[in-house]
CSV table of C-alpha atoms in Angstrom, one decimal:
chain,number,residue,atom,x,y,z
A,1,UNK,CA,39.8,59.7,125.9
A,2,UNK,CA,40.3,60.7,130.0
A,3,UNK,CA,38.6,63.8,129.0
A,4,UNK,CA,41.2,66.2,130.7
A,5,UNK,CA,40.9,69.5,128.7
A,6,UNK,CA,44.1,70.5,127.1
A,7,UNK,CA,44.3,74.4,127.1
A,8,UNK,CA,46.5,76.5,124.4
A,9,UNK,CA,47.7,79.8,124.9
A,10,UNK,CA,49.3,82.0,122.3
A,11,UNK,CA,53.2,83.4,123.6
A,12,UNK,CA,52.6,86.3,123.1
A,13,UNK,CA,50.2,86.9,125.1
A,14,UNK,CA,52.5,86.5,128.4
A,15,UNK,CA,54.9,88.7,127.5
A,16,UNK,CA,58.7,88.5,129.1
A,17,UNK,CA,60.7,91.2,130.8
A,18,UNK,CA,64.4,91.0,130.3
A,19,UNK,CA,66.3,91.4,132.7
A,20,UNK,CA,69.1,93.7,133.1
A,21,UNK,CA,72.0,94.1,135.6
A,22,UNK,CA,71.8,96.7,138.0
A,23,UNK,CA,74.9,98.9,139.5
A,24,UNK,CA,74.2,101.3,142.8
A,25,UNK,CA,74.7,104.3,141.2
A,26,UNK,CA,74.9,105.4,137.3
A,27,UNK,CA,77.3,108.3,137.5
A,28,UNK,CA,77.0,110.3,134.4
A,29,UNK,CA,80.4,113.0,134.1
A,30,UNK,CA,78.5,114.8,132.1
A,31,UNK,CA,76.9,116.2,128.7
A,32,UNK,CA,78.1,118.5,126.2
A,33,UNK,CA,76.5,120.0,122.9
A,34,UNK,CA,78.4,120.5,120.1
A,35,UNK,CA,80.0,123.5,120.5
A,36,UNK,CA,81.7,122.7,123.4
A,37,UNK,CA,83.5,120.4,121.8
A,38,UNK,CA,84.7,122.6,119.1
A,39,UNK,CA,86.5,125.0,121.6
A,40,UNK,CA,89.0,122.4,121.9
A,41,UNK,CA,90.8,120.3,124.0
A,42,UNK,CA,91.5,122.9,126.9
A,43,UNK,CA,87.5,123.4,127.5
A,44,UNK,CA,87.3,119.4,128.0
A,45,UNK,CA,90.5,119.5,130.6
A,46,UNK,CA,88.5,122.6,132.4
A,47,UNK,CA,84.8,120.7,132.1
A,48,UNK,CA,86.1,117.0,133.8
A,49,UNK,CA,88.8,119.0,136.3
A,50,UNK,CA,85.5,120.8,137.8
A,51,UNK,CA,83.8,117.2,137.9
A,52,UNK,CA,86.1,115.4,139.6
A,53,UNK,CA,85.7,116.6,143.4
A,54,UNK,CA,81.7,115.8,143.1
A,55,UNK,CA,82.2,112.7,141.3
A,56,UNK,CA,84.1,111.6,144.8
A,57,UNK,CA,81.7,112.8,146.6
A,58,UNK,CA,78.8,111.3,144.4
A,59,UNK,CA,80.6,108.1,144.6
A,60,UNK,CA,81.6,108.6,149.0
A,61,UNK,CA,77.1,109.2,149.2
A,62,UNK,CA,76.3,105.6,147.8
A,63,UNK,CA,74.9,103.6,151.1
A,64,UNK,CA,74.2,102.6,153.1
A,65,UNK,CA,75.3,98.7,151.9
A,66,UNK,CA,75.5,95.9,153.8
A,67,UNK,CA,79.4,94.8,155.9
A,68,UNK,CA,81.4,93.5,152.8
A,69,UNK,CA,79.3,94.7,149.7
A,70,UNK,CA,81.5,97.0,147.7
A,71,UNK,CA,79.4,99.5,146.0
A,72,UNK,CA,79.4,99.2,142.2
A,73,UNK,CA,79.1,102.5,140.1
A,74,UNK,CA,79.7,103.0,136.6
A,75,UNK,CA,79.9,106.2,134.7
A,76,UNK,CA,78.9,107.3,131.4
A,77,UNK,CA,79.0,110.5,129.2
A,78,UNK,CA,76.3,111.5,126.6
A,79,UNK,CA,77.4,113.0,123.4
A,80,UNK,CA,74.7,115.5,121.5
A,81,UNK,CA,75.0,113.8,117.8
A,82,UNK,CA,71.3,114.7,117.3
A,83,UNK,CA,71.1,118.4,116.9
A,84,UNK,CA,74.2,119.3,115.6
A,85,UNK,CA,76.6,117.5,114.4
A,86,UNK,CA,79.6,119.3,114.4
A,87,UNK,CA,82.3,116.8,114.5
A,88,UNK,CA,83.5,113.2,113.9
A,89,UNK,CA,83.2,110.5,116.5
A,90,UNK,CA,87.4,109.9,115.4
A,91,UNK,CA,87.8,113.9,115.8
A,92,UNK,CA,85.9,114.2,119.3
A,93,UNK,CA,85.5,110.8,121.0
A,94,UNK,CA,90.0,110.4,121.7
A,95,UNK,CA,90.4,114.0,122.8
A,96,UNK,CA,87.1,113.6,125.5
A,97,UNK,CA,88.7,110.4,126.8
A,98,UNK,CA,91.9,112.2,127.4
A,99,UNK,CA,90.5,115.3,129.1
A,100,UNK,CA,88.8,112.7,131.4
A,101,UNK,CA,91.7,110.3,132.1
A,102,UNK,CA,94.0,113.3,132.7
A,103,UNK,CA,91.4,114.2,135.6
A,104,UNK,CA,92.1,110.7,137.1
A,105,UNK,CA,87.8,109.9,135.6
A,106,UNK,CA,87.4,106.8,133.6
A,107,UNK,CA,84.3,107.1,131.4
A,108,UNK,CA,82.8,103.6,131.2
A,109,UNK,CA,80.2,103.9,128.7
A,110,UNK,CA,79.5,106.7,125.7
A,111,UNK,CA,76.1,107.3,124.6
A,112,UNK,CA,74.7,109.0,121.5
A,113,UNK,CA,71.7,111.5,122.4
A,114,UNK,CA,70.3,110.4,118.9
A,115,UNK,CA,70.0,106.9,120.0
A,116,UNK,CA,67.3,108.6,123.1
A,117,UNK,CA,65.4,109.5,119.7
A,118,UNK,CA,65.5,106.5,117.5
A,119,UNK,CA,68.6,104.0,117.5
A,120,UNK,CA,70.5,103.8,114.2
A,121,UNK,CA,72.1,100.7,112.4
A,122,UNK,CA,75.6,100.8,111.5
A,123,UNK,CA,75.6,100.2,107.9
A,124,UNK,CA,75.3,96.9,106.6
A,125,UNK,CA,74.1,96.2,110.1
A,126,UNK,CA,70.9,93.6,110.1
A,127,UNK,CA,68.0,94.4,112.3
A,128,UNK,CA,69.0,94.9,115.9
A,129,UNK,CA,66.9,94.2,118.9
A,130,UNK,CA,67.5,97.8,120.1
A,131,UNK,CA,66.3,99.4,117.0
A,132,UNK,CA,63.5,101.0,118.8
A,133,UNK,CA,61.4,104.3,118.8
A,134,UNK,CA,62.0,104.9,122.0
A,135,UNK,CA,61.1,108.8,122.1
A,136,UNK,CA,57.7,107.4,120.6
A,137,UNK,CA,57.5,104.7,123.0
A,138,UNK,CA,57.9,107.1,125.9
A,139,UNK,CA,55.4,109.6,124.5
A,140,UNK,CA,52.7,106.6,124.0
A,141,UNK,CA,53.2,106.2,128.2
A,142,UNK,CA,52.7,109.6,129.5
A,143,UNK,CA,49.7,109.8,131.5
A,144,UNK,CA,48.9,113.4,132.1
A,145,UNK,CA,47.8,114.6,135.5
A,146,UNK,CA,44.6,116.7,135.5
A,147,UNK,CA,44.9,119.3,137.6
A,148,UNK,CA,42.0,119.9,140.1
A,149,UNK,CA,39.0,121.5,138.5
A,150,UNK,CA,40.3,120.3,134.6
A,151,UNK,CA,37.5,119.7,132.2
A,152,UNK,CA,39.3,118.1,129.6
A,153,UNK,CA,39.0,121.4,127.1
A,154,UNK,CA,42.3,121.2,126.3
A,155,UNK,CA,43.8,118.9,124.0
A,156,UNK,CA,45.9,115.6,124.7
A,157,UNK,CA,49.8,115.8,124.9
A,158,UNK,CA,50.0,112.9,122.1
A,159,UNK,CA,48.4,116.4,120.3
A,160,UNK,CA,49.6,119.5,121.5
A,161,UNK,CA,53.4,118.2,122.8
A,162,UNK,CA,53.0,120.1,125.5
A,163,UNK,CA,53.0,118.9,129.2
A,164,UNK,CA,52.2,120.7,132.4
A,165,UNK,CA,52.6,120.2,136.0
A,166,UNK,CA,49.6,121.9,136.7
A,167,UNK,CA,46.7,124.1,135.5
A,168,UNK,CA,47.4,126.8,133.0
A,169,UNK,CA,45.9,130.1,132.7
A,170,UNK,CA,42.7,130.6,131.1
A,171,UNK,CA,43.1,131.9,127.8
A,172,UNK,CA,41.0,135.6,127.8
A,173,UNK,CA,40.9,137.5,124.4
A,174,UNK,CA,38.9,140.6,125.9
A,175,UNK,CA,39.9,143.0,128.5
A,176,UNK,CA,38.1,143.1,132.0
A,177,UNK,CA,36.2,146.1,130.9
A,178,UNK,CA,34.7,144.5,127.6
A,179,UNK,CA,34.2,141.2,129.6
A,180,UNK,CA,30.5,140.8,129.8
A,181,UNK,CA,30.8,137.4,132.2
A,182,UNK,CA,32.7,139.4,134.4
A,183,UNK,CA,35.1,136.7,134.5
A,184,UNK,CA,38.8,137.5,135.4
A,185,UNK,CA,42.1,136.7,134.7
A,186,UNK,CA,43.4,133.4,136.7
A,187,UNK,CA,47.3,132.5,137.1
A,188,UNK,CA,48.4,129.0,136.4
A,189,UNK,CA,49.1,127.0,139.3
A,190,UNK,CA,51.1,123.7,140.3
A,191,UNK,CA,49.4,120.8,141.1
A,192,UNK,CA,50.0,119.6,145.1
A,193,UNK,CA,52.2,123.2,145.0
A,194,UNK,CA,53.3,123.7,148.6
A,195,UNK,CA,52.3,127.4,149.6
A,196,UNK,CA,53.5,129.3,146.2
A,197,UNK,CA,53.6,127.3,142.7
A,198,UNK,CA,56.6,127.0,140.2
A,199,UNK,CA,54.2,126.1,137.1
A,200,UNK,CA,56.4,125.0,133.6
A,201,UNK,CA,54.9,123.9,130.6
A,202,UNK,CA,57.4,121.6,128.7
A,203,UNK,CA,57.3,121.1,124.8
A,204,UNK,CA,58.3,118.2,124.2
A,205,UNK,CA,58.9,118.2,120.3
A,206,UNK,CA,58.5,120.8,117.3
A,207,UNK,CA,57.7,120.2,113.6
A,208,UNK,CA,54.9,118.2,112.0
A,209,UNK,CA,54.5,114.4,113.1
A,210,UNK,CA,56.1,112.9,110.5
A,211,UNK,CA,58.8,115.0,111.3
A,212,UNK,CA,59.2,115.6,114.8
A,213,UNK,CA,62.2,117.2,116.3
A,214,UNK,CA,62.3,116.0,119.9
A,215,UNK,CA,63.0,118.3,122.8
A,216,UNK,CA,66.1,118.2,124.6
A,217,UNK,CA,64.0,117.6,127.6
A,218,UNK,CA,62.3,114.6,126.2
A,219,UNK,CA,65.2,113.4,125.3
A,220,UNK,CA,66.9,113.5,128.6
A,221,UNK,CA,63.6,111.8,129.9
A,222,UNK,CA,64.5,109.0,127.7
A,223,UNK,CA,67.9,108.7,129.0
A,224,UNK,CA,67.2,108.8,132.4
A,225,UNK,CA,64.7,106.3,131.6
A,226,UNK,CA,67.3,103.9,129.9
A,227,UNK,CA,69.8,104.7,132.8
A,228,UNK,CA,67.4,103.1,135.4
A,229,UNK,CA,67.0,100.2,133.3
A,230,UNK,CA,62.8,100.4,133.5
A,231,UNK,CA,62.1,100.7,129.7
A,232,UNK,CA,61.6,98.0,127.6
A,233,UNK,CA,60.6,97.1,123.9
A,234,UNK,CA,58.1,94.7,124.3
A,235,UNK,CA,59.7,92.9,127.4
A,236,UNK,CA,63.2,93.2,125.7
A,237,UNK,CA,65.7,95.9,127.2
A,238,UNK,CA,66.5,98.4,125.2
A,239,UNK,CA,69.8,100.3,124.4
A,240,UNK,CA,72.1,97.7,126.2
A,241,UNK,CA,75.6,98.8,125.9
A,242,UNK,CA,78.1,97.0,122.8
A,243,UNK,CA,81.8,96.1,123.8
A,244,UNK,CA,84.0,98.6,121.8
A,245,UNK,CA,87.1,97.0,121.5
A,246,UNK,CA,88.7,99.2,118.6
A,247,UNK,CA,91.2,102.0,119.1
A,248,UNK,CA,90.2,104.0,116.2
A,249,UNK,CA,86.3,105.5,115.6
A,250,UNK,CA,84.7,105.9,112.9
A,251,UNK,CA,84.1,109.2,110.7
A,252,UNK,CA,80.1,108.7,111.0
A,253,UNK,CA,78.3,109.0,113.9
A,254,UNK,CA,75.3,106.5,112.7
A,255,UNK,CA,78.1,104.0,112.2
A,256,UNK,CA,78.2,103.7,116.5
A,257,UNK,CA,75.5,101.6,118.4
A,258,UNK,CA,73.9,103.6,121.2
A,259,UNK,CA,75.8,102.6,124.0
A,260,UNK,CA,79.2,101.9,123.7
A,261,UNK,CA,80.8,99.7,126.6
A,262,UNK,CA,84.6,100.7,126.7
A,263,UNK,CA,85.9,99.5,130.3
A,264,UNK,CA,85.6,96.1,129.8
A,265,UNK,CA,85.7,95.8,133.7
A,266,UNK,CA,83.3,98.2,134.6
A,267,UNK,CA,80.1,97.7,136.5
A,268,UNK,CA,76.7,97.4,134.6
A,269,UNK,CA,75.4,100.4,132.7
A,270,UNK,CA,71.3,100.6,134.1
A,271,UNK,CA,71.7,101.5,137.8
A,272,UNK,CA,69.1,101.2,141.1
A,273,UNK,CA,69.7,105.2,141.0
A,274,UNK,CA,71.2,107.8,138.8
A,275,UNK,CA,73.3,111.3,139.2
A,276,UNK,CA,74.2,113.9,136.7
A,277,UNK,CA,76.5,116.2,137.1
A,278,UNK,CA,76.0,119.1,134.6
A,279,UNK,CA,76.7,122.5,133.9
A,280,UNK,CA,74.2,125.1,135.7
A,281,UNK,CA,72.5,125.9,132.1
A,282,UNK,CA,70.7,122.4,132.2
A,283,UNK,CA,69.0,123.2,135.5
A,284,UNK,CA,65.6,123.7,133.8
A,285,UNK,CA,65.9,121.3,131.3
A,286,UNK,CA,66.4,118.7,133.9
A,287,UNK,CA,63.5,120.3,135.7
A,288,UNK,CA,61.7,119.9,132.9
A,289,UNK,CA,62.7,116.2,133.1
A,290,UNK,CA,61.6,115.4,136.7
A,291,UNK,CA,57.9,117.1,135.0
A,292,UNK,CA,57.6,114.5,132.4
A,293,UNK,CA,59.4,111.6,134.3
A,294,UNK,CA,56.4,112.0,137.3
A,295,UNK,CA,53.7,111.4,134.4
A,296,UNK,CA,55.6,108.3,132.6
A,297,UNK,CA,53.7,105.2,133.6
A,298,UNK,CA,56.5,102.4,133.6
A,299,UNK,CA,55.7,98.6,133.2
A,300,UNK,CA,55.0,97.1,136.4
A,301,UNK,CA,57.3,94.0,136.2
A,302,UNK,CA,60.2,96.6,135.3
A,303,UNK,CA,59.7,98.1,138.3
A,304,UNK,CA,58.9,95.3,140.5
A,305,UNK,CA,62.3,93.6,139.2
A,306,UNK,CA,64.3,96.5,140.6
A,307,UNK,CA,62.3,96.1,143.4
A,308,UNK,CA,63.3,92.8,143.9
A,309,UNK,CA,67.0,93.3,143.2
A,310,UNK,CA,67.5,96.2,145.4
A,311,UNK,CA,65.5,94.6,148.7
A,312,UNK,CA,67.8,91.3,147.9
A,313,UNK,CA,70.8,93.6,148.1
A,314,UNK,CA,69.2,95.6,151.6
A,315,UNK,CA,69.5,99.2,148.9
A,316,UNK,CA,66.8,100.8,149.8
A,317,UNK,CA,65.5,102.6,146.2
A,318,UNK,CA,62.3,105.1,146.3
A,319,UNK,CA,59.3,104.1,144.9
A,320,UNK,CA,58.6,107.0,142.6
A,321,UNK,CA,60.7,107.1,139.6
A,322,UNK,CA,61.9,110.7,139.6
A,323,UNK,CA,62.9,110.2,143.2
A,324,UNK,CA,65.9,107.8,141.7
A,325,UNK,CA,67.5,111.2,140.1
A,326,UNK,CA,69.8,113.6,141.2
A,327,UNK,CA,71.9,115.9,140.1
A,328,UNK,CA,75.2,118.6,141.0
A,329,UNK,CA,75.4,121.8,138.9
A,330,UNK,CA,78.6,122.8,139.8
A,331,UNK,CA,79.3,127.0,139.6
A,332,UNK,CA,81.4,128.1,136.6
A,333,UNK,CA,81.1,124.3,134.6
């Protein structure tokens, strides 16, 4: 025996991150509920016609890149099939692709809001990789920020689903004149507010546990999330776009991955930074979103691979999160 000590380590216990591919800019054209959709055809042609002039000039803003690099972008389109579901993916899915194409905008990838929740198998489908809780996954890596002054009276987010940007008003059952600690009222206030506060205190689900309906808000966290390519399911990427390659859709909705892929040349799907252009009537939902995404604690090697990446390419990416986000609410979409 040479007495050298041979040393075993379980696999698991160094876990992987996947990699993904990166694009400059996801570009997403838009998102629609429901009814939109049931107004018809002329209500798509008016939605992507408003789009187009700040989806140039979304696409004209990526840069600065090094002489020769070509900027690669990609666009996408979310589709609300997880509160309502109104229509078919074969009744909705060829008329939206024709509203777009007839504004000269190719949508590269289709994604199902339901998928932000929980991803679905197509039936028959075995277990997929993707088949993640992801809303869950998020909730379990929100870490709240206590505002100055906190004691810790109020219940945990993983409890209440509610999270704040700052410190809420104390709760006061008696008047001023009946109060015998002479304590009075106190507004709410933002944490690190500059001069004046804009407080909001997002729900981020309704219902019983074991039957949660997730916030629209919570669910665009998710996506935005996915988008920039930092979440992962146990080092595996999550939600990464399937090749579409039929002309016809089906009839149910759960019968579609998450991400469909239908330019087969179009650049990749998770993106160094993303921008949303939406109607105005998601401003504070999307406010909302830049709330929760500033108290999601990301994996470290997710974030240090697009770190990597984007100083390889000389694209300079912010180091917070939300920072990576923007948006265009144009007037009358």
């Amino acid at each position: 025996m040479s007495g050298a000590e041979t040393v075993f380590r379980e696999t698991s216990a160094e876990p992987r991150t996947e990699s993904v591919p990166f694009s400059h800019l996801s570009l997403e054209l838009g998102h629609l509920y429901m009814e939109d959709f049931v107004e018809g055809p002329s209500r798509l042609r008016r939605h992507f016609a408003s789009v187009r002039p700040w989806v140039d000039a979304a696409r004209a803003g990526v840069g600065p890149l090094p002489a020769g690099r070509r900027p690669r972008i990609s666009t996408c389109f979310l589709i609300d099939d997880y509160f309502s579901r109104l229509s078919t993916p074969a009744e909705l899915i060829p008329p939206l692709l024709a509203a777009a194409a007839e504004a000269g905008l190719t949508i590269d990838y289709l994604a199902r809001e339901s998928g932000c929740a929980s991803p679905s198998l197509a039936p028959g489908e075995a277990a997929h990789r993707d088949r993640t809780e992801l809303a869950e996954a998020v909730l379990h890596r929100l870490v709240e920020l206590p505002p100055p002054g906190s004691n810790g009276f109020r219940p945990p987010v993983s409890r209440t689903g509610w999270l704040t940007n700052g410190r809420r008003a104390p709760a006061q059952r008696t008047s001023a004149a009946l109060d015998s600690t002479g304590a009075v009222w106190q507004p709410p206030s933002e944490t690190g507010a500059r001069g004046h506060s804009v407080f909001m205190d997002v729900e981020l689900w309704s219902g019983p546990e074991e039957e949660r309906t997730w916030s629209c808000a919570f669910l665009a966290s998710v996506w935005q999330l996915v988008r920039l390519g930092l979440l992962r399911d146990n080092g595996r990427a999550v939600m990464t776009p399937t090749d579409w390659f039929d002309k016809e859709f089906p009839a149910e909705w759960d019968a579609l991955p998450p991400v469909l892929k239908l330019n087969s040349a179009a650049d990749p799907f998770t993106a160094y930074v993303t921008c949303s252009v939406l109607p105005a009537r998601f401003l504070p939902v999307e406010h909302a979103v830049r709330v929760i995404l500033d108290q999601v604690h990301v994996e470290d090697e997710a974030v240090r691979k697009v770190a990597e990446r984007s100083a390889g390419e000389g694209f300079t990416v912010p180091a917070g999160v939300v920072d990576r986000t923007s948006y265009v609410f144009p007037p009358g979409l």
